[in-house]
Coordinates of C-alpha atoms and ligand atoms in Angstrom, one line a residue:
M150 CA -125.8 80.2 -37.8
A151 CA -124.9 78.6 -41.1
E152 CA -123.0 75.3 -40.6
K153 CA -120.5 76.6 -43.1
M154 CA -119.0 79.0 -40.5
L155 CA -116.7 78.6 -37.5
K156 CA -114.0 76.8 -39.5
F157 CA -111.1 78.6 -37.9
I158 CA -110.1 75.5 -36.0
S159 CA -109.7 73.3 -39.0
Q160 CA -108.8 75.9 -41.6
S161 CA -105.8 78.1 -41.1
K162 CA -105.5 81.7 -42.2
A163 CA -104.3 82.4 -45.7
M164 CA -103.6 85.5 -47.7
P165 CA -103.9 85.7 -51.4
D166 CA -100.6 84.6 -53.1
K167 CA -97.9 87.2 -53.0
R168 CA -95.7 87.6 -56.1
K169 CA -92.1 86.7 -55.4
A170 CA -90.0 89.8 -54.6
K171 CA -87.6 89.3 -57.5
D172 CA -90.6 89.2 -60.0
R173 CA -92.7 92.0 -58.5
V174 CA -89.9 94.6 -58.4
A175 CA -89.7 94.4 -62.2
D176 CA -93.0 96.3 -62.6
F177 CA -95.6 98.4 -60.8
G178 CA -98.3 95.8 -60.8
E179 CA -100.1 94.9 -57.5
I180 CA -98.2 92.3 -55.5
Y181 CA -101.1 90.2 -54.3
A182 CA -103.1 87.9 -56.5
D183 CA -106.9 87.6 -56.2
F184 CA -108.5 84.8 -54.2
N185 CA -110.4 82.3 -56.3
L186 CA -113.9 81.3 -55.3
Q187 CA -112.8 78.3 -53.3
E188 CA -110.2 80.3 -51.3
A189 CA -112.6 83.1 -50.6
E190 CA -115.3 80.7 -49.4
S191 CA -112.9 78.8 -47.2
Q192 CA -111.3 81.9 -45.7
A193 CA -114.7 83.5 -45.1
S194 CA -115.9 80.4 -43.4
R195 CA -113.3 80.8 -40.6
C196 CA -115.4 83.7 -39.1
S197 CA -117.0 82.7 -35.8
Q198 CA -119.9 85.2 -36.3
C199 CA -119.3 87.0 -33.0
G200 CA -122.2 88.5 -31.1
V201 CA -120.3 91.7 -30.8
P202 CA -118.1 91.8 -33.9
F203 CA -115.0 93.9 -33.0
C204 CA -114.0 93.7 -36.7
Q205 CA -117.1 95.8 -37.6
V206 CA -116.7 98.1 -34.6
N207 CA -113.1 98.9 -35.7
C208 CA -113.9 99.4 -39.4
P209 CA -114.4 103.2 -39.8
L210 CA -117.4 102.4 -42.1
H211 CA -118.8 99.8 -39.7
N212 CA -119.1 97.4 -42.6
N213 CA -121.3 94.4 -41.9
I214 CA -118.4 92.1 -42.1
P215 CA -119.8 89.0 -40.4
D216 CA -122.8 88.9 -42.7
W217 CA -120.9 89.4 -45.9
L218 CA -118.4 86.8 -44.8
M219 CA -121.2 84.3 -44.2
L220 CA -122.8 85.1 -47.6
T221 CA -119.4 84.5 -49.3
A222 CA -118.9 81.2 -47.5
E223 CA -122.3 80.2 -48.9
N224 CA -121.4 81.4 -52.4
R225 CA -124.2 84.0 -52.3
M226 CA -121.9 86.5 -54.0
Q227 CA -124.4 89.0 -55.3
E228 CA -126.0 89.4 -51.9
A229 CA -122.5 89.7 -50.4
Y230 CA -121.8 92.5 -52.8
E231 CA -125.0 94.3 -52.1
L232 CA -124.4 94.3 -48.4
S233 CA -120.7 95.3 -48.6
S234 CA -121.4 98.1 -51.1
A235 CA -124.2 99.5 -48.9
T236 CA -121.8 100.9 -46.4
N237 CA -118.6 101.3 -48.5
T238 CA -118.5 103.4 -51.7
F239 CA -115.2 101.9 -52.8
P240 CA -114.9 98.4 -51.3
E241 CA -112.4 97.2 -54.0
I242 CA -110.1 100.0 -52.9
C243 CA -110.3 99.5 -49.2
G244 CA -109.9 95.8 -49.6
R245 CA -106.6 96.5 -51.2
I246 CA -105.1 99.4 -49.2
C247 CA -106.7 99.7 -45.7
P248 CA -104.2 98.9 -43.0
Q249 CA -106.3 95.9 -42.0
D250 CA -103.8 94.9 -39.3
R251 CA -104.7 98.1 -37.4
L252 CA -108.4 98.1 -38.2
C253 CA -110.8 95.2 -38.9
E254 CA -108.4 92.3 -38.9
G255 CA -106.3 93.6 -36.1
N256 CA -109.4 93.5 -33.9
C257 CA -110.8 90.1 -35.1
V258 CA -111.4 88.2 -31.9
I259 CA -111.2 84.6 -33.1
E260 CA -110.1 82.6 -30.1
K261 CA -106.6 83.2 -28.9
G262 CA -104.0 81.2 -30.7
F263 CA -105.9 81.3 -34.1
E264 CA -105.0 84.0 -36.6
S265 CA -107.6 86.6 -37.7
V266 CA -110.0 86.2 -40.6
T267 CA -108.7 87.6 -43.9
I268 CA -111.2 90.3 -44.3
G269 CA -109.7 92.8 -46.7
A270 CA -108.9 90.2 -49.4
V271 CA -112.5 88.8 -49.2
E272 CA -113.9 92.3 -49.5
K273 CA -111.7 92.8 -52.6
Y274 CA -112.8 89.4 -54.0
I275 CA -116.5 90.2 -53.5
T276 CA -116.2 93.5 -55.4
E277 CA -114.0 92.2 -58.2
T278 CA -116.6 89.4 -58.7
A279 CA -119.3 92.0 -58.8
F280 CA -117.4 94.0 -61.5
E281 CA -116.8 90.8 -63.5
E282 CA -120.5 89.8 -63.3
G283 CA -121.7 93.3 -64.2
W284 CA -123.4 93.9 -60.9
V285 CA -121.6 97.3 -60.4
E286 CA -123.6 99.8 -62.3
P287 CA -123.5 103.6 -62.7
I288 CA -125.9 105.5 -60.5
K289 CA -129.4 105.6 -61.8
V290 CA -131.2 108.7 -60.6
T291 CA -135.0 108.3 -60.3
G292 CA -135.8 111.9 -59.4
E293 CA -133.6 114.8 -60.5
R294 CA -133.3 117.7 -58.1
D295 CA -132.7 121.3 -59.1
Q296 CA -130.3 122.0 -56.3
S297 CA -126.6 121.6 -56.8
V298 CA -123.5 120.9 -54.7
G299 CA -120.0 122.0 -55.5
I300 CA -117.2 119.7 -54.2
I301 CA -113.6 120.9 -54.1
G302 CA -111.4 117.8 -54.4
A303 CA -111.8 114.5 -56.3
G304 CA -110.0 112.4 -53.7
P305 CA -111.8 109.6 -51.8
A306 CA -113.7 112.1 -49.4
G307 CA -115.0 114.2 -52.3
L308 CA -115.9 111.2 -54.5
A309 CA -117.7 109.4 -51.7
A310 CA -119.8 112.5 -51.0
A311 CA -120.4 113.0 -54.7
D312 CA -121.7 109.4 -55.0
I313 CA -124.2 109.8 -52.2
L314 CA -125.5 113.2 -53.2
R315 CA -125.9 112.1 -56.8
R316 CA -127.9 109.1 -55.7
K317 CA -130.2 111.5 -54.0
G318 CA -130.7 113.3 -57.3
Y319 CA -128.6 116.4 -56.7
Q320 CA -126.6 118.0 -59.5
V321 CA -123.0 117.4 -58.4
V322 CA -119.9 119.2 -59.7
V323 CA -116.5 118.0 -58.5
Y324 CA -113.7 120.5 -59.0
D325 CA -110.0 119.4 -58.9
R326 CA -106.8 121.1 -59.7
Y327 CA -105.3 117.9 -61.0
D328 CA -106.0 116.6 -64.5
R329 CA -107.3 113.2 -63.3
V330 CA -109.9 112.0 -60.8
G331 CA -108.8 110.3 -57.6
G332 CA -106.6 112.6 -55.5
L333 CA -103.9 110.6 -53.7
L334 CA -105.5 107.4 -55.0
I335 CA -104.2 108.3 -58.5
Y336 CA -101.1 110.4 -57.9
G337 CA -99.9 109.4 -54.4
I338 CA -100.4 105.7 -53.8
P339 CA -98.2 103.6 -56.1
G340 CA -99.5 101.0 -58.5
F341 CA -98.0 98.1 -56.6
K342 CA -100.6 98.8 -53.8
L343 CA -103.4 100.0 -56.0
E344 CA -103.3 99.7 -59.8
K345 CA -104.3 102.9 -61.6
E346 CA -107.0 101.1 -63.7
I347 CA -108.9 100.4 -60.5
V348 CA -109.2 104.1 -59.8
E349 CA -110.0 105.0 -63.4
R350 CA -112.7 102.3 -63.5
R351 CA -114.5 104.0 -60.6
A352 CA -114.0 107.5 -62.0
E353 CA -115.7 106.4 -65.2
L354 CA -118.6 104.9 -63.3
L355 CA -119.1 108.1 -61.4
E356 CA -119.1 110.2 -64.5
K357 CA -121.5 107.8 -66.2
G358 CA -123.8 108.3 -63.2
G359 CA -124.0 112.0 -64.0
I360 CA -121.4 113.5 -61.7
Q361 CA -119.7 116.3 -63.5
F362 CA -116.0 116.8 -63.2
Q363 CA -114.2 120.1 -63.8
L364 CA -110.5 119.2 -63.8
N365 CA -107.5 121.4 -64.1
C366 CA -109.6 123.9 -62.1
E367 CA -108.1 125.2 -58.8
I368 CA -110.5 126.9 -56.5
G369 CA -109.0 130.1 -55.2
R370 CA -107.1 130.6 -58.5
D371 CA -109.2 129.6 -61.5
V372 CA -112.5 130.1 -59.8
T373 CA -113.0 132.1 -56.6
F374 CA -114.6 130.6 -53.6
E375 CA -117.4 133.2 -53.7
E376 CA -118.1 132.3 -57.3
L377 CA -118.4 128.6 -56.2
Q378 CA -120.8 129.6 -53.4
A379 CA -122.9 131.5 -55.9
R380 CA -123.1 128.6 -58.3
H381 CA -124.1 126.0 -55.7
D382 CA -126.6 125.4 -52.9
A383 CA -123.8 124.0 -50.7
V384 CA -120.1 123.5 -51.0
L385 CA -117.9 120.7 -49.7
I386 CA -114.2 121.3 -49.0
A387 CA -112.3 118.0 -49.5
T388 CA -108.9 119.3 -50.5
G389 CA -106.6 116.9 -48.6
V390 CA -103.3 118.0 -47.1
Y391 CA -100.4 118.7 -49.4
K392 CA -97.8 121.0 -47.7
A393 CA -94.8 118.8 -47.2
R394 CA -93.1 119.0 -43.8
D395 CA -89.5 120.0 -44.1
I396 CA -86.4 119.4 -42.0
K397 CA -83.6 122.0 -41.2
L398 CA -80.3 120.4 -42.1
P399 CA -77.0 121.7 -43.6
G400 CA -77.2 120.9 -47.3
I401 CA -81.0 120.6 -47.5
G402 CA -81.0 122.9 -50.5
L403 CA -78.7 120.7 -52.6
N404 CA -79.8 119.4 -56.0
G405 CA -81.2 115.9 -55.7
V406 CA -83.1 116.5 -52.4
V407 CA -86.8 116.2 -53.2
P408 CA -90.1 116.0 -51.4
A409 CA -91.8 112.6 -51.4
L410 CA -95.0 113.5 -53.1
D411 CA -93.2 115.1 -56.1
Y412 CA -91.2 111.9 -56.5
L413 CA -94.3 109.6 -56.2
T414 CA -96.4 111.8 -58.5
A415 CA -93.8 111.7 -61.2
S416 CA -93.6 107.9 -60.9
N417 CA -97.4 107.5 -61.0
R418 CA -97.7 109.9 -64.0
K419 CA -95.1 107.9 -65.8
S420 CA -97.1 104.7 -65.1
L421 CA -100.1 106.4 -66.5
G422 CA -98.2 107.2 -69.7
D423 CA -97.6 110.9 -69.2
N424 CA -94.4 112.6 -70.4
V425 CA -92.8 113.8 -67.1
A426 CA -89.9 116.3 -67.8
D427 CA -88.4 115.9 -64.3
F428 CA -88.5 112.1 -64.7
E429 CA -86.8 112.2 -68.1
N430 CA -84.1 114.6 -67.0
G431 CA -83.3 112.3 -64.0
L432 CA -84.3 114.7 -61.2
L433 CA -87.3 112.5 -60.0
N434 CA -85.9 109.2 -61.3
A435 CA -84.0 106.8 -59.0
A436 CA -82.5 104.7 -61.8
G437 CA -78.8 103.9 -61.1
K438 CA -78.7 106.1 -58.0
N439 CA -78.0 105.6 -54.3
V440 CA -81.3 106.6 -52.7
V441 CA -81.9 107.6 -49.1
V442 CA -85.4 108.1 -47.9
I443 CA -85.8 110.1 -44.6
G444 CA -88.9 109.1 -42.6
G445 CA -90.7 105.9 -41.4
G446 CA -94.4 106.3 -42.4
D447 CA -96.3 104.7 -45.3
T448 CA -95.3 107.4 -47.6
A449 CA -91.6 106.6 -46.9
M450 CA -92.4 102.9 -47.6
D451 CA -94.0 103.8 -50.9
C452 CA -90.9 105.9 -51.9
V453 CA -88.4 103.1 -51.0
R454 CA -90.3 100.5 -52.9
T455 CA -90.8 102.8 -55.9
A456 CA -87.0 103.5 -56.0
I457 CA -86.4 99.7 -56.0
R458 CA -88.7 99.4 -59.0
Q459 CA -86.9 102.2 -60.8
E460 CA -83.7 100.1 -60.5
A461 CA -81.9 102.3 -58.0
K462 CA -78.3 101.2 -57.2
S463 CA -79.1 101.1 -53.4
V464 CA -82.1 102.2 -51.3
T465 CA -81.8 103.1 -47.7
C466 CA -84.5 104.1 -45.3
L467 CA -83.4 106.3 -42.4
Y468 CA -85.7 106.3 -39.4
R469 CA -85.0 107.7 -35.9
R470 CA -87.0 105.2 -34.0
D471 CA -86.9 101.4 -34.1
R472 CA -89.0 99.0 -36.2
A473 CA -91.5 98.4 -33.4
N474 CA -92.2 102.2 -33.2
M475 CA -92.6 102.9 -36.9
P476 CA -95.8 104.7 -37.9
G477 CA -95.9 102.7 -41.1
S478 CA -97.7 99.4 -41.5
Q479 CA -95.6 96.4 -40.5
R480 CA -96.8 94.6 -43.6
E481 CA -95.4 97.3 -45.8
V482 CA -92.0 97.2 -43.9
E483 CA -91.9 93.5 -44.5
N484 CA -92.6 93.9 -48.2
A485 CA -89.9 96.6 -48.5
E486 CA -87.4 94.4 -46.7
E487 CA -88.2 91.5 -49.0
E488 CA -87.7 93.8 -52.0
G489 CA -84.1 94.7 -50.9
V490 CA -84.5 98.0 -49.0
N491 CA -81.8 98.6 -46.4
F492 CA -83.3 100.0 -43.1
Q493 CA -81.2 102.1 -40.8
W494 CA -83.3 102.1 -37.7
L495 CA -82.5 104.4 -34.8
S496 CA -80.7 106.8 -37.2
A497 CA -81.3 110.5 -37.9
P498 CA -79.8 112.7 -40.7
H499 CA -77.3 115.3 -39.4
A500 CA -76.2 116.9 -42.6
L501 CA -76.5 116.4 -46.4
L502 CA -73.1 116.3 -48.1
G503 CA -72.1 117.7 -51.5
D504 CA -71.2 120.9 -53.3
N505 CA -74.1 121.5 -55.8
D506 CA -75.5 118.0 -56.0
V507 CA -76.1 115.8 -53.0
R508 CA -73.5 113.1 -52.6
G509 CA -74.2 111.6 -49.2
V510 CA -76.1 111.8 -45.9
R511 CA -74.2 112.1 -42.6
A512 CA -76.3 110.4 -40.0
R513 CA -76.1 109.7 -36.3
R514 CA -77.3 106.8 -34.2
I515 CA -80.2 107.3 -31.8
H516 CA -81.0 105.9 -28.4
L517 CA -84.6 105.8 -27.3
G518 CA -84.9 107.5 -23.9
Q519 CA -87.7 107.9 -21.4
P520 CA -91.3 108.3 -22.7
D521 CA -92.6 111.9 -22.9
E522 CA -96.1 113.0 -22.1
T523 CA -97.4 111.3 -25.2
G524 CA -96.0 108.0 -24.0
R525 CA -93.5 107.7 -26.8
Q526 CA -89.8 107.2 -26.0
V527 CA -87.8 110.3 -26.8
P528 CA -85.1 109.8 -29.4
Q529 CA -81.7 110.9 -28.1
I530 CA -78.6 111.3 -30.2
I531 CA -75.6 109.1 -29.3
D532 CA -72.5 111.3 -29.3
G533 CA -69.7 110.4 -31.7
S534 CA -71.9 107.9 -33.6
D535 CA -71.7 109.7 -37.0
F536 CA -71.7 107.6 -40.2
D537 CA -72.0 108.5 -43.9
I538 CA -74.3 106.9 -46.5
D539 CA -73.7 107.5 -50.3
A540 CA -76.7 109.3 -51.8
D541 CA -77.4 110.9 -55.2
L542 CA -81.2 111.2 -54.4
V543 CA -82.5 112.1 -51.0
I544 CA -86.3 111.9 -50.6
K545 CA -87.9 113.7 -47.7
A546 CA -91.0 111.8 -46.4
L547 CA -91.7 113.6 -43.2
G548 CA -95.5 114.1 -43.4
F549 CA -97.9 116.7 -44.6
D550 CA -99.7 119.7 -43.3
P551 CA -102.7 121.6 -44.7
E552 CA -102.3 124.5 -47.0
E553 CA -103.5 127.8 -45.7
L554 CA -107.0 127.6 -46.9
P555 CA -108.5 130.8 -45.4
A556 CA -105.9 132.8 -47.4
M557 CA -106.1 130.6 -50.5
F558 CA -109.9 130.9 -50.6
E559 CA -109.9 134.5 -49.3
Q560 CA -112.3 133.3 -46.5
K561 CA -111.2 134.8 -43.2
D562 CA -114.3 133.3 -41.6
L563 CA -113.2 129.8 -42.4
A564 CA -112.0 128.7 -38.9
V565 CA -109.0 126.4 -38.8
S566 CA -107.2 124.6 -35.9
R567 CA -103.7 125.5 -34.9
W568 CA -102.5 122.8 -37.3
G569 CA -104.3 124.4 -40.1
T570 CA -107.0 121.8 -40.5
V571 CA -110.5 123.0 -41.2
Q572 CA -112.7 123.1 -38.1
I573 CA -116.2 121.6 -38.4
D574 CA -119.1 120.9 -36.1
W575 CA -118.8 117.1 -36.1
K576 CA -122.6 116.7 -35.8
T577 CA -123.3 118.7 -39.0
M578 CA -119.9 118.5 -40.7
M579 CA -120.4 122.2 -41.4
T580 CA -117.6 124.8 -41.1
Q581 CA -118.1 128.2 -39.5
I582 CA -119.5 129.4 -42.9
P583 CA -123.2 128.3 -43.3
G584 CA -123.6 126.0 -46.3
V585 CA -119.9 125.1 -46.4
F586 CA -118.9 121.7 -45.3
A587 CA -115.6 119.9 -45.0
A588 CA -114.4 116.2 -45.0
G589 CA -111.3 114.0 -45.2
D590 CA -107.7 114.8 -44.6
I591 CA -108.3 118.6 -44.6
V592 CA -110.4 118.0 -41.4
R593 CA -108.5 115.1 -39.8
G594 CA -104.9 115.9 -40.9
A595 CA -103.1 113.2 -43.0
S596 CA -105.3 110.1 -42.4
L597 CA -106.6 107.1 -44.4
V598 CA -108.7 106.5 -47.4
V599 CA -111.3 104.7 -45.4
W600 CA -111.7 107.7 -43.1
G601 CA -112.0 109.9 -46.1
I602 CA -114.8 107.7 -47.5
R603 CA -116.6 107.7 -44.1
D604 CA -116.3 111.5 -43.8
G605 CA -117.5 112.1 -47.3
R606 CA -120.5 109.9 -46.8
D607 CA -121.4 111.6 -43.5
A608 CA -120.9 115.1 -45.1
A609 CA -123.2 114.1 -48.0
E610 CA -126.0 113.2 -45.6
Q611 CA -125.6 116.5 -43.7
I612 CA -125.5 118.5 -46.9
D613 CA -128.8 116.9 -48.0
A614 CA -130.3 117.7 -44.6
F615 CA -129.1 121.3 -44.9
I616 CA -130.5 121.9 -48.4
Q617 CA -133.8 120.3 -47.4
A618 CA -134.0 122.5 -44.3
E619 CA -133.2 125.6 -46.5
L620 CA -136.0 124.6 -48.9
R621 CA -138.4 124.3 -46.0
G622 CA -137.4 127.8 -45.0
E623 CA -135.5 126.7 -41.9
T624 CA -131.9 127.8 -41.5
R625 CA -129.2 125.6 -39.9
Q626 CA -126.1 127.2 -38.7
A627 CA -122.9 125.6 -37.4
S628 CA -123.0 125.6 -33.6
Ligands
FAD710 P1 -106.9 113.7 -51.3 O1 -106.9 112.3 -51.7 O2 -105.6 114.3 -51.0 O3 -107.7 114.5 -52.4 C1 -107.8 115.9 -52.4 C2 -108.0 116.4 -53.8 O4 -108.3 117.8 -53.7 C3 -106.8 116.3 -54.7 O5 -107.1 115.7 -55.9 C4 -106.3 117.8 -54.9 O6 -105.8 118.0 -56.2 C5 -107.6 118.5 -54.7 N1 -107.5 119.9 -54.4 C6 -106.8 120.4 -53.3 N2 -106.9 121.8 -53.3 C7 -107.7 122.1 -54.3 C8 -108.2 123.4 -54.8 N3 -107.9 124.5 -54.2 N4 -109.0 123.3 -55.9 C9 -109.3 122.2 -56.6 N5 -108.8 121.0 -56.1 C10 -108.1 120.9 -55.0 N6 -104.3 105.7 -47.0 C11 -104.7 104.4 -46.9 O7 -105.8 104.1 -46.4 N7 -103.9 103.4 -47.3 C12 -102.7 103.6 -48.0 O8 -102.0 102.6 -48.4 C13 -102.3 104.9 -48.1 N8 -101.1 105.2 -48.8 C14 -100.8 106.5 -48.9 C15 -99.6 106.8 -49.6 C16 -99.2 108.1 -49.8 C17 -97.9 108.4 -50.6 C18 -99.9 109.1 -49.2 C19 -99.5 110.6 -49.4 C20 -101.1 108.9 -48.6 C21 -101.5 107.6 -48.4 N9 -102.7 107.3 -47.7 C22 -103.1 106.0 -47.6 C23 -103.6 108.3 -47.2 C24 -104.7 108.6 -48.1 O9 -104.3 108.7 -49.4 C25 -105.5 109.9 -47.7 O10 -105.8 109.8 -46.4 C26 -106.7 110.1 -48.6 O11 -106.4 110.2 -49.9 C27 -107.4 111.5 -48.2 O12 -108.5 111.7 -49.0 P2 -109.0 113.2 -49.3 O13 -110.1 113.0 -50.2 O14 -109.3 113.9 -48.0 O15 -107.8 113.9 -49.9
SF4_711 FE1 -111.4 96.4 -43.1 FE2 -111.1 98.7 -44.4 FE3 -112.8 96.9 -45.4 FE4 -113.4 98.2 -43.1 S1 -113.2 99.1 -45.2 S2 -113.6 96.0 -43.5 S3 -111.3 98.5 -42.2 S4 -110.6 96.6 -45.2
SF4_712 FE1 -115.8 87.1 -37.7 FE2 -113.4 88.0 -36.6 FE3 -115.4 89.6 -37.1 FE4 -115.7 87.9 -35.1 S1 -114.2 89.6 -35.2 S2 -117.3 88.4 -36.6 S3 -114.5 86.2 -36.0 S4 -114.3 88.5 -38.6

């Protein structure tokens, strides 16, 4: 083992500098600075090069983390980049927005008492260095193939699949109903976590590598699913999940009560320079308003922090469990608190108040009771605990379900689960329809970017195997 490693005893954990809350709320720029070479080397050198690296086991892409940490510690950056990009299509994106505390870093087994290695920030550093040095190049196809694949959805799952298939020489067309490439990377996740230029830089590279994009094209409306099947040798469904979950409450139909993704999309479009009517007319703009966000996941955290940056008068997050039981990343909660968000833990909305426009939220306090069959404590309302919060904008961040794809695509044979997610054979990634594959959130339900990438890469390998089997005259059916 290189003598540069195992420095966790003498070298403490450090994250890249975080901008001060008062400065960062003034814009939508990312809040973490980049490591410099010396910081990246010294943080990478803390790794103890475990025989069984739990960091790698718990990374959905099984990135070869110990090896690229060692290469970084030895300043062999090009090799580090080659290794890290061999398993991850978008390492600069995962390095920024993976919930590392639940994945690689959360499972780093440096001896008890020492904090984990800073893996995500080093992954970002490696890839940003590679971009600066010109090592990240568009795909160069050595042998073009005649066969083509149609991919529905330009989010991380669709793009990761497109990248692998194009490298293998296939003609790849990605269809998306949005006008930009990236799915939730571009219109869901705010710039303070992932700047838009990072997504656009990747989209340009993919296009230069010969992947074709047909944007503003909704499959099922502008092009039928049959037409798509006729155009391509295989089809990948990577459409994500977009049906916002709702809540039944008196006053839920009042003006000023909006779904989270409408709100975030308007803000992201604004940052991208678009003219957004519902932002300009105030409907999806928090400026000067008392804002209440209902929900406790990462989407809720993105909404509260966006509202702070839009100069809301006050921002309150209403969540029915306590801080320890929040589904959102603890790091994001901490960031939100630093930025001035008021958390009302153990509180649930009871009614929305107002005549035409929302003027407030009546909420009740919650007590966490005995655990149910899932092991989570059941929230119970405390009688007589009503309290009111002023609100001119209420944002519903309650999660997402899949749209009804069999109806949308007029494909009654497309089997879906009782939650509406597309069913696949996990070995072949194929749906019940031969030659039609699926990947990402539409299969897993609302998940993570890194899982989308993993699924997209796996699906691409299976699509290749399917097409090659077809060419040999063998047929492969979903089991
Ligand atoms: P998507 O990214 O949703 O992409 C699907 C694409 O399909 C979209 O572009 C859509 O326009 C297109 N599409 C859908 N139907 C059609 C059709 N009929 N025709 C043509 N195109 C169609 N994950 C993290 O790891 N870290 C985070 O910090 C994080 N933050 C998040 C914040 C928010 C607000 C949200 C909503 C999600 C966040 N996630 C995060 C989750 C992550 O964004 C998703 O898990 C991931 O984007 C799923 O990738 P996907 O490719 O399956 O779907
Ligand atoms: Fe960690 Fe995500 Fe990178 Fe894997 S892809 S090493 S989980 S930051
Ligand atoms: Fe290094 Fe931690 Fe991974 Fe072990 S678990 S190889 S110490 S990063």
